[in-house]
C-alpha angles and dihedrals in degrees: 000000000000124000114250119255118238113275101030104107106187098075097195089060118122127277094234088053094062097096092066096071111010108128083206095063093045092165093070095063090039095060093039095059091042072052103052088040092065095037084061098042081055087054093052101044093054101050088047085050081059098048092042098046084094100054107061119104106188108089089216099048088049089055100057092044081093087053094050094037087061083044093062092047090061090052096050085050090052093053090044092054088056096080084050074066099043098044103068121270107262135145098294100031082050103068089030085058092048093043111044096035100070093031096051093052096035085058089049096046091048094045087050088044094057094047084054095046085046097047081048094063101040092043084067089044092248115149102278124239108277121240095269102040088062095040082048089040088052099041096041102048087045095062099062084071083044084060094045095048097045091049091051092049106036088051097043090058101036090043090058118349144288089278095061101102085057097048094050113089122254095255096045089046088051092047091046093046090048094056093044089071106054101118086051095060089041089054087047083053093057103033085064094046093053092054098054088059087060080070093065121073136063108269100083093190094074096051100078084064093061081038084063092049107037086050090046098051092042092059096052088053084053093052092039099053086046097060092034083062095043092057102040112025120023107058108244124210091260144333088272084073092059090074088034085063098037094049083045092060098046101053076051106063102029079066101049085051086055102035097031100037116017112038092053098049090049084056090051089044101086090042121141113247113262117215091209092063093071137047107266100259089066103040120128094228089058108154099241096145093053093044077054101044077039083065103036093064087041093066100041081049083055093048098046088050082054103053086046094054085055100046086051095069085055106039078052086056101049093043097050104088142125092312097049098060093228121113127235110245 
C-alpha cells in the first residue's frame, strides 16, 4: 500500500487520488481550485443566461442564447476533465482523457463557428441563421470529432486491452493523443478565419461580436501550440509533467472562453436595438406609422377627388344657359 502523501487525511485513500490533496504536488490543488472556480462561474453564467433570456430585446441576439448556452456546457465540461489530468493516468482516466478532450473543444469551436457564420452574414446586412440552423450547425459539426473519438477509442481498447494507454510510452501516447485531435485544430483554424470576415461589412455594430470570437479563438491557438510544444518538441523533466501541461491548458482555456468570449457578450445581451445594426427595411425604427397615416391621406385625397369629379356634371349644368349657346336638356 502506498504511503499516504502529506495532506491527504483519509489514509486508506487511493494511490491515483493523491494529487488532489499532496502538499508536495501543489500544482495539482492549485489547479483544482482555479477548476472548480471556473466549473462554478459556468454554472453561474448559465443560470443567469436563463433568467436573462427574457430580457433581450434584440431578435438576433435571442436567437443565438441555444447556441451559448451549448457553449457553456462545453466549458463546464472543460473545467470538469481537468480532474481526469490531475488524478494519475490509469485504465479509466485513459480513455476519459482521449474521449472528452477533443469533444469538449470541438462543441465549443463549433458553437463559436456557427455564431461567426451567423455575425458574417448580418455585418453585410444578409437575413441571419435561424435558431435551429446554427444549433444544428453547432451540434452537427461537433460530432465529427464525437466519430473520431469513439473510433479511437473503441479500436485501441478492443485491438489490446483497457490498460493500453498506460502501457504506451509517454512520447507514443503524446504522439497518439496529438493526432487525435487533428479535426479539432483544423475547427480552431476555421473558427478564426470565419471571424476575420465579421470585420468586413458595413454595419459596424455587429463587428465587436466577431472582435470577442476572432481574439478568443486566437488566443486558444496560442495556448494549444504551446503545450503541443511542450509535449512533443521541447524535452520536459519527466512523463508526470505531461499531466501537469495538459491540466494547465485546460484551466486555460477554459478561462479565455469565460473571460474572452463570454463575459463581454453577456454585457452586450440586454443591449437596446440599434437601428443602425440592420438595412432599412428591417430597422426597428422603421416608420410604419408614418407609411399608415401616409394612407391614410392618400385615400381621403382619393375621396375628395372623387366628390369633385361628381359635383362637376352638375356645376356644368347650372352654368350652361342662354349665354352660353348650349341648350338645356
Amino acid at each position: 500500500m502506498a504511503t499516504v502523501p502529506w495532506g491527504c487525511r483519509d489514509k486508506n485513500l487511493n494511490a491515483r487520488y493523491h494529487r488532489l490533496c499532496d502538499l508536495d504536488a501543489v500544482w495539482g490543488i492549485v489547479l483544482e481550485a482555479v477548476a472548480a472556480a471556473g466549473a462554478v462561474t459556468s454554472v453561474a453564467f448559465m443560470l443567469a443566461l436563463l433568467v436573462l433570456v427574457c430580457k433581450v430585446q434584440d431578435s438576433n441576439r435571442r436567437k443565438v442564447l441555444p447556441v451559448q448556452f451549448l457553449f457553456l456546457l462545453g466549458v463546464l465540461g472543460i473545467f470538469g476533465l481537468t480532474f481526469a489530468f490531475i488524478i494519475t493516468l490509469d485504465s479509466s482516466t485513459g480513455p476519459t482523457r482521449f474521449f472528452l478532450f477533443g469533444v469538449l473543444f470541438s462543441l465549443c469551436f463549433s458553437c463559436l463557428l456557427a455564431h461567426a457564420l451567423n455575425l458574417m452574414k448580418l455585418v453585410r446586412g444578409w437575413k441571419p441563421l435561424s435558431m435551429l440552423v446554427m444549433l444544428g450547425l453547432a451540434v452537427g459539426v461537433s460530432l465529427v470529432q464525437d466519430i473520431i473519438a469513439i473510433e479511437f477509442v473503441v479500436l485501441t481498447m478492443n485491438r489490446t486491452n483497457a490498460a493500453i494507454f498506460t502501457e504506451l510510452s509517454p512520447p507514443r501516447r503524446n504522439e497518439d493523443f496529438v493526432m487525435l485531435l487533428i479535426f479539432v485544430l483544423f475547427l480552431m483554424a476555421l473558427t478564426f478565419l470565419t471571424s476575420c470576415f465579421t470585420f468586413c461589412g458595413p454595419f459596424t455594430g455587429w463587428k465587436r461580436h466577431g472582435a470577442h470570437i476572432s481574439l478568443t479563438t486566437l488566443l486558444s491557438i496560442a495556448i494549444w501550440a504551446a503545450w503541443i510544444i511542450l509535449l512533443l518538441v521541447t524535452p520536459t523533466p519527466g512523463p508526470e509533467w505531461d499531466d501537469t501541461i495538459l491540466s494547465s491548458a485546460l484551466v486555460a482555456n477554459g478561462w479565455v472562453f469565460l473571460l474572452i468570449y463570454v463575459t463581454p457578450e453577456f454585457q452586450l445581451l440586454t443591449k437596446q436595438q440599434n437601428p443602425m445594426d440592420y438595412p432599412v427595411e428591417d430597422a426597428f425604427c422603421k416608420p410604419q406609422f408614418m407609411k399608415q397615416s401616409y394612407g391614410v391621406e392618400n385615400r381621403a385625397y382619393s375621396q375628395e377627388e372623387i366628390t369633385q369629379e361628381s359635383e362637376l356634371p352638375k356645376r356644368f349644368l347650372h352654368s350652361s344657359g342662354p349665354d352660353s349657346g348650349q341648350p338645356l336638356q
